[in-house]
mmCIF file of C-alpha atoms in Angstrom:
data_model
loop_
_atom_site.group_PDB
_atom_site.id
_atom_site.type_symbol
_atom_site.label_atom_id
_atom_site.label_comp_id
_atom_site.label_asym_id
_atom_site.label_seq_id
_atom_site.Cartn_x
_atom_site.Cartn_y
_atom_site.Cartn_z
ATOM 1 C CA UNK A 1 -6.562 -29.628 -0.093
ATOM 2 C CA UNK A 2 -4.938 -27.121 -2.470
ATOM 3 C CA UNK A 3 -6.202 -23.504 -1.443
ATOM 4 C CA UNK A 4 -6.518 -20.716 -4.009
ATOM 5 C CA UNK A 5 -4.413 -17.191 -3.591
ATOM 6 C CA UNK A 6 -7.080 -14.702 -3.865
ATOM 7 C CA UNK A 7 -6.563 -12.415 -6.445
ATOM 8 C CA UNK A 8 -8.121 -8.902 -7.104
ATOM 9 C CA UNK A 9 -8.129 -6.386 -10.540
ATOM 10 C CA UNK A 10 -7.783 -2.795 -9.837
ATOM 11 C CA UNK A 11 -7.474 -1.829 -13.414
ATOM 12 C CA UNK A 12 -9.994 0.337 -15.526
ATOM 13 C CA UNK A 13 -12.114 -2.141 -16.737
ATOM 14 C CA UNK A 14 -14.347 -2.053 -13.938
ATOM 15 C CA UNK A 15 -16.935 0.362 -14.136
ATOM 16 C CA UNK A 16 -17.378 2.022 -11.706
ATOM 17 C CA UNK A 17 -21.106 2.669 -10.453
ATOM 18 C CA UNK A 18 -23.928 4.362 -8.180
ATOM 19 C CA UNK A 19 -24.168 8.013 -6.458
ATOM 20 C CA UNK A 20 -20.721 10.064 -6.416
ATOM 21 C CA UNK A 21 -19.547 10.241 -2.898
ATOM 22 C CA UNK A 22 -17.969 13.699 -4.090
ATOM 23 C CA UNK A 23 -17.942 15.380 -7.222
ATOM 24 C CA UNK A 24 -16.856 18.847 -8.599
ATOM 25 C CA UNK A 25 -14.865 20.576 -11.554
ATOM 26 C CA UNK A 26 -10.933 21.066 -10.741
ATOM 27 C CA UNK A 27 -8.035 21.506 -13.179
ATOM 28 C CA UNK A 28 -5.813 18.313 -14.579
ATOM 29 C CA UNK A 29 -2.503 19.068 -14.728
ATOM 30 C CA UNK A 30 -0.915 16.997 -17.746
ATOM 31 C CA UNK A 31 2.790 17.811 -17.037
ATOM 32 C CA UNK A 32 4.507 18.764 -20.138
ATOM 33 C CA UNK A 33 1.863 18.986 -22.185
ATOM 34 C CA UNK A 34 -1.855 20.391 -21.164
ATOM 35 C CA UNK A 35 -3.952 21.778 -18.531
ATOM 36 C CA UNK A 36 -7.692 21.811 -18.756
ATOM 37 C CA UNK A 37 -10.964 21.876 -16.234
ATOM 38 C CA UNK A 38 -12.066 18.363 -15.571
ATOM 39 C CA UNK A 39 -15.169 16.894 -13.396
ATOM 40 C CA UNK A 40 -13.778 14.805 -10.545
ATOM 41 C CA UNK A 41 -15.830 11.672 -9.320
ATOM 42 C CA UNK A 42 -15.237 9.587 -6.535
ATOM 43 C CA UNK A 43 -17.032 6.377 -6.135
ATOM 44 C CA UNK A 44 -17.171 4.026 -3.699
ATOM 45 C CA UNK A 45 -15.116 1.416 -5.996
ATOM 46 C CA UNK A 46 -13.187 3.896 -7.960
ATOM 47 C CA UNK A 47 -12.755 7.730 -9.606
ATOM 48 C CA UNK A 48 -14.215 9.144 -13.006
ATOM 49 C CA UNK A 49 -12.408 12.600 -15.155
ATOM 50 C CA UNK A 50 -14.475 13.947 -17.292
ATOM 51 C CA UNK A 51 -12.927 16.838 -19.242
ATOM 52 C CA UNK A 52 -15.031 19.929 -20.303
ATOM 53 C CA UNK A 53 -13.432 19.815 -23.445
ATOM 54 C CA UNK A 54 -15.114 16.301 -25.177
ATOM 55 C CA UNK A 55 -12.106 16.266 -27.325
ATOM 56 C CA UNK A 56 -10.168 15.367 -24.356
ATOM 57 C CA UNK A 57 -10.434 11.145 -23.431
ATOM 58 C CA UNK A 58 -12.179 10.507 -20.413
ATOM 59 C CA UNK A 59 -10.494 8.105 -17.642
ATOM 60 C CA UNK A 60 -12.087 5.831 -15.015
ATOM 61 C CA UNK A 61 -10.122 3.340 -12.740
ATOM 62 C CA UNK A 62 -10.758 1.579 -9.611
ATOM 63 C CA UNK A 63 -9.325 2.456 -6.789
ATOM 64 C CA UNK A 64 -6.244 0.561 -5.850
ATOM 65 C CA UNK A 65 -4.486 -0.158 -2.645
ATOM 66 C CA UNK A 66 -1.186 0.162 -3.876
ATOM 67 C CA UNK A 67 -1.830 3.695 -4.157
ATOM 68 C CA UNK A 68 -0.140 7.238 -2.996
ATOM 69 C CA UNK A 69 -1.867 10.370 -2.443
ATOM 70 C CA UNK A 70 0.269 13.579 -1.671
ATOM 71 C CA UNK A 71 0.127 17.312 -1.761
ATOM 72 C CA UNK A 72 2.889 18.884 -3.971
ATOM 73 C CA UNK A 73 4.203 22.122 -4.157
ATOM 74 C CA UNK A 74 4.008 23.770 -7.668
ATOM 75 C CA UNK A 75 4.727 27.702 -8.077
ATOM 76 C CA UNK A 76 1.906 28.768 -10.445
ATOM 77 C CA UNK A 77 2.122 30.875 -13.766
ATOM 78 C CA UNK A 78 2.497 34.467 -13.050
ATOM 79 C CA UNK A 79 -1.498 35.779 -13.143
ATOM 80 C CA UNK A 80 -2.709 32.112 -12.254
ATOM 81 C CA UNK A 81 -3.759 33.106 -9.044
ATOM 82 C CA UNK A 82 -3.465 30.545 -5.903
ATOM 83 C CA UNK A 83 -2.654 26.927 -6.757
ATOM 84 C CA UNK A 84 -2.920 24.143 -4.458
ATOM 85 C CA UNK A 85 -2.000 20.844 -6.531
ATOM 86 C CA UNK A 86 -2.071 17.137 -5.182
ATOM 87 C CA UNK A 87 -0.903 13.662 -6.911
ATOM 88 C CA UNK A 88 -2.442 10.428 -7.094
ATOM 89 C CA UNK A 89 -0.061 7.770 -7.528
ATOM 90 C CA UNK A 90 -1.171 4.153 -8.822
ATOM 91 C CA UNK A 91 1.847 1.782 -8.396
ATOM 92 C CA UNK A 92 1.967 -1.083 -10.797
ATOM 93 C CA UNK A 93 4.719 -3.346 -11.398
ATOM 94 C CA UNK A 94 6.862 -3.368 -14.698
ATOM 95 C CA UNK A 95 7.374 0.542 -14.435
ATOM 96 C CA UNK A 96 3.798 1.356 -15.218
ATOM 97 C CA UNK A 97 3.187 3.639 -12.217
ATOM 98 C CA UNK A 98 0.283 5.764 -13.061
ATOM 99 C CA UNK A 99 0.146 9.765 -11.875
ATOM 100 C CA UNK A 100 -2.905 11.939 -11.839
ATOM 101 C CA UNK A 101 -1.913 15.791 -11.315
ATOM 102 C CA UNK A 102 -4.759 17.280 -10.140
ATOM 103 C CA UNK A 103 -5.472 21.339 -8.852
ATOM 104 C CA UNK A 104 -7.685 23.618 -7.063
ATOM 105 C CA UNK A 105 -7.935 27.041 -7.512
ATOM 106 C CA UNK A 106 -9.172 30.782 -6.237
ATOM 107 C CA UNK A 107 -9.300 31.628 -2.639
ATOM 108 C CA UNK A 108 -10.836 28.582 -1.099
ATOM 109 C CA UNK A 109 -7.865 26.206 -2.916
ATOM 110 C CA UNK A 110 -5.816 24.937 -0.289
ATOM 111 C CA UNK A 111 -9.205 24.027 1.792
ATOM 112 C CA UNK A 112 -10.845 22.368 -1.666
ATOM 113 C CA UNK A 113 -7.929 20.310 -2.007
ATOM 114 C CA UNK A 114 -7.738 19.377 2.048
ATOM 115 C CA UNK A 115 -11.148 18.000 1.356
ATOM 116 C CA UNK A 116 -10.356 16.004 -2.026
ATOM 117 C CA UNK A 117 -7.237 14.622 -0.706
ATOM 118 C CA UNK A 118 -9.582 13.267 2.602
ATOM 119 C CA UNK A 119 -11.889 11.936 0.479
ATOM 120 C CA UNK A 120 -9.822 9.855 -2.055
ATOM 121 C CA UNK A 121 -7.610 8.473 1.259
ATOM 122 C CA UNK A 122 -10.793 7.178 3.108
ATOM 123 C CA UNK A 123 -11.872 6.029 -0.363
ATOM 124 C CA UNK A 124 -9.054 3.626 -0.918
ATOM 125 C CA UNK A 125 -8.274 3.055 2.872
ATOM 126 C CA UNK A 126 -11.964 1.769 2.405
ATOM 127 C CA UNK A 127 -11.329 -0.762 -0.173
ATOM 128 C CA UNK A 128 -8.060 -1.637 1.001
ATOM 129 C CA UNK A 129 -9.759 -3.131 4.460
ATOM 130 C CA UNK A 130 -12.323 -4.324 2.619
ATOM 131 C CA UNK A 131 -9.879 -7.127 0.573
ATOM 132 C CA UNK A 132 -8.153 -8.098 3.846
ATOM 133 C CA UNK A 133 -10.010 -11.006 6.262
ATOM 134 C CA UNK A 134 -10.497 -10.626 10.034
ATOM 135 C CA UNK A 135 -7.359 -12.128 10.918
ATOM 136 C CA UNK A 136 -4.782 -9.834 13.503
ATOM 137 C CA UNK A 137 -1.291 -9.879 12.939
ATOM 138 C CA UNK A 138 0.077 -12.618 15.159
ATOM 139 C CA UNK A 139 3.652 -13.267 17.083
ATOM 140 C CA UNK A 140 3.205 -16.279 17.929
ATOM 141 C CA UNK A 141 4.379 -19.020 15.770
ATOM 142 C CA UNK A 142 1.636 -21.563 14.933
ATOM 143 C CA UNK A 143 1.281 -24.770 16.576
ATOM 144 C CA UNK A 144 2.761 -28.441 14.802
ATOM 145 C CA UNK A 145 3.960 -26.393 12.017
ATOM 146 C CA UNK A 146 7.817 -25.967 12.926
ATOM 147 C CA UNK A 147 8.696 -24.108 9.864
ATOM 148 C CA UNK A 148 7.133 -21.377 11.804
ATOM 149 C CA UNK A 149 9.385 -21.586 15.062
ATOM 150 C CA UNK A 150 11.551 -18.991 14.132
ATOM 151 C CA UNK A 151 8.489 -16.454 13.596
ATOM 152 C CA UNK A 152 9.018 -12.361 14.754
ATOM 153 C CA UNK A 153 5.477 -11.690 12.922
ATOM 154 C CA UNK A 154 3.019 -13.026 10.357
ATOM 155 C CA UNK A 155 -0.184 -11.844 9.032
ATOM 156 C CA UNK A 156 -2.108 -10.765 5.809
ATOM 157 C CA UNK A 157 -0.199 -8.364 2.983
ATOM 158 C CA UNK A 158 -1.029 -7.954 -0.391
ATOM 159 C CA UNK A 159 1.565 -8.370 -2.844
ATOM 160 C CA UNK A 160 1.659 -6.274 -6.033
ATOM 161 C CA UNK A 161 1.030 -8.239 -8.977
ATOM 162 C CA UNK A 162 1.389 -8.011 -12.940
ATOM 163 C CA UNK A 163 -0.091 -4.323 -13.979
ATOM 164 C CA UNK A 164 -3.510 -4.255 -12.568
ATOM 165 C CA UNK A 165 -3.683 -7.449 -10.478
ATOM 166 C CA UNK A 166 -3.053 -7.945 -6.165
ATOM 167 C CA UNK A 167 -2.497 -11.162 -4.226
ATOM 168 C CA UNK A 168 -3.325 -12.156 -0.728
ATOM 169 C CA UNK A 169 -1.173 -14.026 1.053
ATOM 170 C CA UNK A 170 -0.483 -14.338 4.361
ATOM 171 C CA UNK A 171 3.625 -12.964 5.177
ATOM 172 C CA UNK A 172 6.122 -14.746 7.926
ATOM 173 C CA UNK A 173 8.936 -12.931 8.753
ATOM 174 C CA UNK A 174 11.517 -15.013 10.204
ATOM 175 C CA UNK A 175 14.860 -14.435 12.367
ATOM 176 C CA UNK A 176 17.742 -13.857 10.793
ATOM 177 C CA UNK A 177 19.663 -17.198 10.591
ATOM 178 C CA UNK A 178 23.194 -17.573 8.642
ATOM 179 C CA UNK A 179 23.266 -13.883 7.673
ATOM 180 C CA UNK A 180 19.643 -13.956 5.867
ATOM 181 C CA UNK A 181 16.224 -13.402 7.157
ATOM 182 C CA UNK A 182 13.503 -14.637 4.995
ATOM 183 C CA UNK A 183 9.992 -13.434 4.556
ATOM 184 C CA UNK A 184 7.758 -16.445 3.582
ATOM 185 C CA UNK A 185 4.788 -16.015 1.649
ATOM 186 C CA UNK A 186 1.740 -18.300 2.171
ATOM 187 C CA UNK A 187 -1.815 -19.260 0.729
ATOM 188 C CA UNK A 188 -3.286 -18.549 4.153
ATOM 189 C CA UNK A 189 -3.118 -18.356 7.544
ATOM 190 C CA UNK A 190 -2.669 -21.999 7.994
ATOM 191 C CA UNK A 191 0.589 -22.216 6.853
ATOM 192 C CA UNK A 192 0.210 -25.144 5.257
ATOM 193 C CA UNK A 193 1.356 -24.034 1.043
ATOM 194 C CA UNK A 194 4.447 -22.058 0.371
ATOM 195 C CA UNK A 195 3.783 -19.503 -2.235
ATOM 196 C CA UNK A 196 7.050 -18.041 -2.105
ATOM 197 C CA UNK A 197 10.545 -16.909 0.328
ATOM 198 C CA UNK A 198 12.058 -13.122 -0.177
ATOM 199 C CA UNK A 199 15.671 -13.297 1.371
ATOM 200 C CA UNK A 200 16.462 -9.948 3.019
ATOM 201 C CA UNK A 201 19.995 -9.431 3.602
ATOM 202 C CA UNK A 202 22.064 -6.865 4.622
ATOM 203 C CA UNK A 203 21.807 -5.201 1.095
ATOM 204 C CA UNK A 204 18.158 -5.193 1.168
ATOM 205 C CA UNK A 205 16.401 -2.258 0.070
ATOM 206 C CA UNK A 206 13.608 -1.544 2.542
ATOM 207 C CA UNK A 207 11.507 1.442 1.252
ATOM 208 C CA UNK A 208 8.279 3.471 1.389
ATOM 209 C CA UNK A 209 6.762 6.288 0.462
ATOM 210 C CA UNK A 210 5.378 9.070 3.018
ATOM 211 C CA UNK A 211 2.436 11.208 2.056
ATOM 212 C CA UNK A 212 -1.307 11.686 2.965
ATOM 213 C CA UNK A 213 -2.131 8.659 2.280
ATOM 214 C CA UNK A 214 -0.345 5.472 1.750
ATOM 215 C CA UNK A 215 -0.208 1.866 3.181
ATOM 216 C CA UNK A 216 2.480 0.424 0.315
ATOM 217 C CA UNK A 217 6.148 -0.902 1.421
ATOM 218 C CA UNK A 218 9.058 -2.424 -0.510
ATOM 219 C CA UNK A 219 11.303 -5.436 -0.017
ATOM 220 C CA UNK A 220 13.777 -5.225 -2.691
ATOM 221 C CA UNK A 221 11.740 -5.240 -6.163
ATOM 222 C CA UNK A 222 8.844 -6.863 -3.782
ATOM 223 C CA UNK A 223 5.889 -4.288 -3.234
ATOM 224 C CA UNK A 224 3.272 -5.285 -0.316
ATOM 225 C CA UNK A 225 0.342 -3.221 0.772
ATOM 226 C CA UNK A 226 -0.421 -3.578 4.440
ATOM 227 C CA UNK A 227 -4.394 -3.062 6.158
ATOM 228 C CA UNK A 228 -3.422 0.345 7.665
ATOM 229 C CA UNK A 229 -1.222 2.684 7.957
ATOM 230 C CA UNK A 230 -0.165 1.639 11.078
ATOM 231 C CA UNK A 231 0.075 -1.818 9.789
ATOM 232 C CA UNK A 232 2.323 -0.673 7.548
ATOM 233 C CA UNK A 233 4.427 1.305 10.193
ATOM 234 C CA UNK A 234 4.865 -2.376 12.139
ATOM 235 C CA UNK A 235 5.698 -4.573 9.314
ATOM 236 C CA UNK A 236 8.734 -1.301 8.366
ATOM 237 C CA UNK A 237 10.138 -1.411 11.786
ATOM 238 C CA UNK A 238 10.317 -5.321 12.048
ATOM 239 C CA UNK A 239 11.794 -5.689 8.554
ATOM 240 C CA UNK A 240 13.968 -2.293 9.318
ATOM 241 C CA UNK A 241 15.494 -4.056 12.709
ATOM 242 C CA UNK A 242 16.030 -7.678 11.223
ATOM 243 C CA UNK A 243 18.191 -5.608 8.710
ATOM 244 C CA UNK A 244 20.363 -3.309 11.074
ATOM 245 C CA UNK A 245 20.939 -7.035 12.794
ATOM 246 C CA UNK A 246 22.697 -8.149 9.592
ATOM 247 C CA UNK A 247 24.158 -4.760 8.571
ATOM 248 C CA UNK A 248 26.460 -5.369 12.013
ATOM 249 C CA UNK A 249 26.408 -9.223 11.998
ATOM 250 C CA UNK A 250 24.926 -9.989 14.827
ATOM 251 C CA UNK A 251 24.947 -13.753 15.617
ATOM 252 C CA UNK A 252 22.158 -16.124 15.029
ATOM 253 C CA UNK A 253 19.547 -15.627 17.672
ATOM 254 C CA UNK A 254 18.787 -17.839 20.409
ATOM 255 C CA UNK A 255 14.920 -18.846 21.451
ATOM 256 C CA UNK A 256 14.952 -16.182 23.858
ATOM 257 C CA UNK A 257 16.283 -13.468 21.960
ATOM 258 C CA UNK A 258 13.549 -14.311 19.447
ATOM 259 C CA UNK A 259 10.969 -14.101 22.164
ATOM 260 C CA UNK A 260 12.005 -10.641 22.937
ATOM 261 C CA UNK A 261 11.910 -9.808 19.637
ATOM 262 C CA UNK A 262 8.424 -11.300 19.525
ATOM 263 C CA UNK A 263 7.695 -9.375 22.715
ATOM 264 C CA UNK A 264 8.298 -5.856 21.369
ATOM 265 C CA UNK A 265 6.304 -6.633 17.981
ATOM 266 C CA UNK A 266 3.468 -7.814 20.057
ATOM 267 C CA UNK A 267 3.303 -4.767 22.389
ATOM 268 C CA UNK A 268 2.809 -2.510 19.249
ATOM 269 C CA UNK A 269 0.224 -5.116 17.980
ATOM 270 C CA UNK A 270 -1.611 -4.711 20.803
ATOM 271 C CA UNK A 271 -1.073 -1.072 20.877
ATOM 272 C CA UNK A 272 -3.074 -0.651 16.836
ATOM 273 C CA UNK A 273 -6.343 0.846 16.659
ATOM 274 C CA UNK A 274 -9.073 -1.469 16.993
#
């Protein structure tokens, strides 16, 4: 039986809705062109701005789990008084990143902002868990399915779609075998329908991004958003290690180097908050 990929919008259409889990005025910082005092709201499902000025559009989005929040360091006009200014990154695929500049002001700023940047990371850590089933990341490779011998780790990701869409699927990453290590991409956790195979070679480009909050990872042009944080930090080291293995050639593993791979990927498995 043909499964479906489940498949999530993050994009503005969705109104958000209900009581503001936090809400208060604070400057938007349109860089090259304007700042001006906005209302703040952070939902449950997503964030409204509502400039003071009603010729100014208002914005609302959901929250998204490909996301980055981060403090920045801006020097302030001369008279401005203190500054502390934080970015809210929205990653979307074709070069459509979205940014929201945002800043607090007056004595109290870098404490306001401590408290906004807190909020909008549980917010979207929130919704993040909330797309991902009750399924641990596994070593073990999965019984009568022998495409899955060669298994370091496996468990749920979602991949970056077109604009405002995200995919389950459940990722493999496999040995190295022949210079290549491949990163198979399935309907579920049954293994049973190929969605798709990312190479990773020795050229790979492996990134992240580091700041307050952010559980988003690359593979080439491939973006995947893990559960957690620490999630994240597993599937970087495992893909980071099968890469250093090609960069010097190492030779195809045997069964029980695999297992000692698998055996160092499942002590920091076990070792994730519950």
């Amino acid at each position: 039986v043909e499964r479906t990929v489940p498949t999530f919008a993050t994009s503005g259409a969705e109104i958000v809705s209900g009581e503001a889990l936090r809400s208060g005025r604070i400057l938007r910082l349109l860089l090259g062109e304007s700042i001006h005092e906005v209302t703040l709201s952070l939902y449950a499902t997503g964030f409204a701005i509502s400039p003071e000025d009603p010729r100014c559009r208002a914005t609302q989005r959901a929250w998204s789990p490909f996301s980055l929040v981060e403090r920045c360091r801006v020097k302030a006009a001369e008279g401005s008084g203190e500054w502390a200014v934080f970015k809210l990154t929205i990653f979307r695929r074709e070069g459509l990143d979205l940014t929201f500049y945002f800043a607090c002001t007056g004595s109290e700023a870098h404490k306001e902002r401590e408290a906004w940047v807190s909020s909008i990371a549980h917010s979207i850590g929130r919704v993040t868990m909330s797309l991902f089933p009750d399924v641990p990341i596994t070593v073990e490779p999965l019984a009568g399915r022998e495409r899955t011998r060669s298994r370091i780790m496996a468990g749920y990701l979602l991949q970056g779609g077109s604009a405002d869409a995200v995919t389950l699927l459940y990722c493999e990453l496999l040995a190295y075998s022949g210079g290549v290590a491949r990163m198979v991409l399935y309907r579920d956790h049954w293994c049973e329908q190929v969605v798709a195979r990312i190479a990773i070679a020795e050229s790979s480009g492996i990134s992240t991004r580091k700041g307050s909050y952010c559980t988003v990872f690359g593979i080439d042009q491939h973006r995947f958003c893990a559960r957690t944080r620490e999630e994240k930090e597993l599937w970087l080291r495992a893909v980071s290690n099968v890469k250093v293995k090609l960069m010097f050639e190492a030779p195809d593993p045997s069964p029980g180097e695999i297992a000692v791979f698998r055996a160092a990927v499942g002590e920091r498995v076990e070792a994730l908050p519950a």
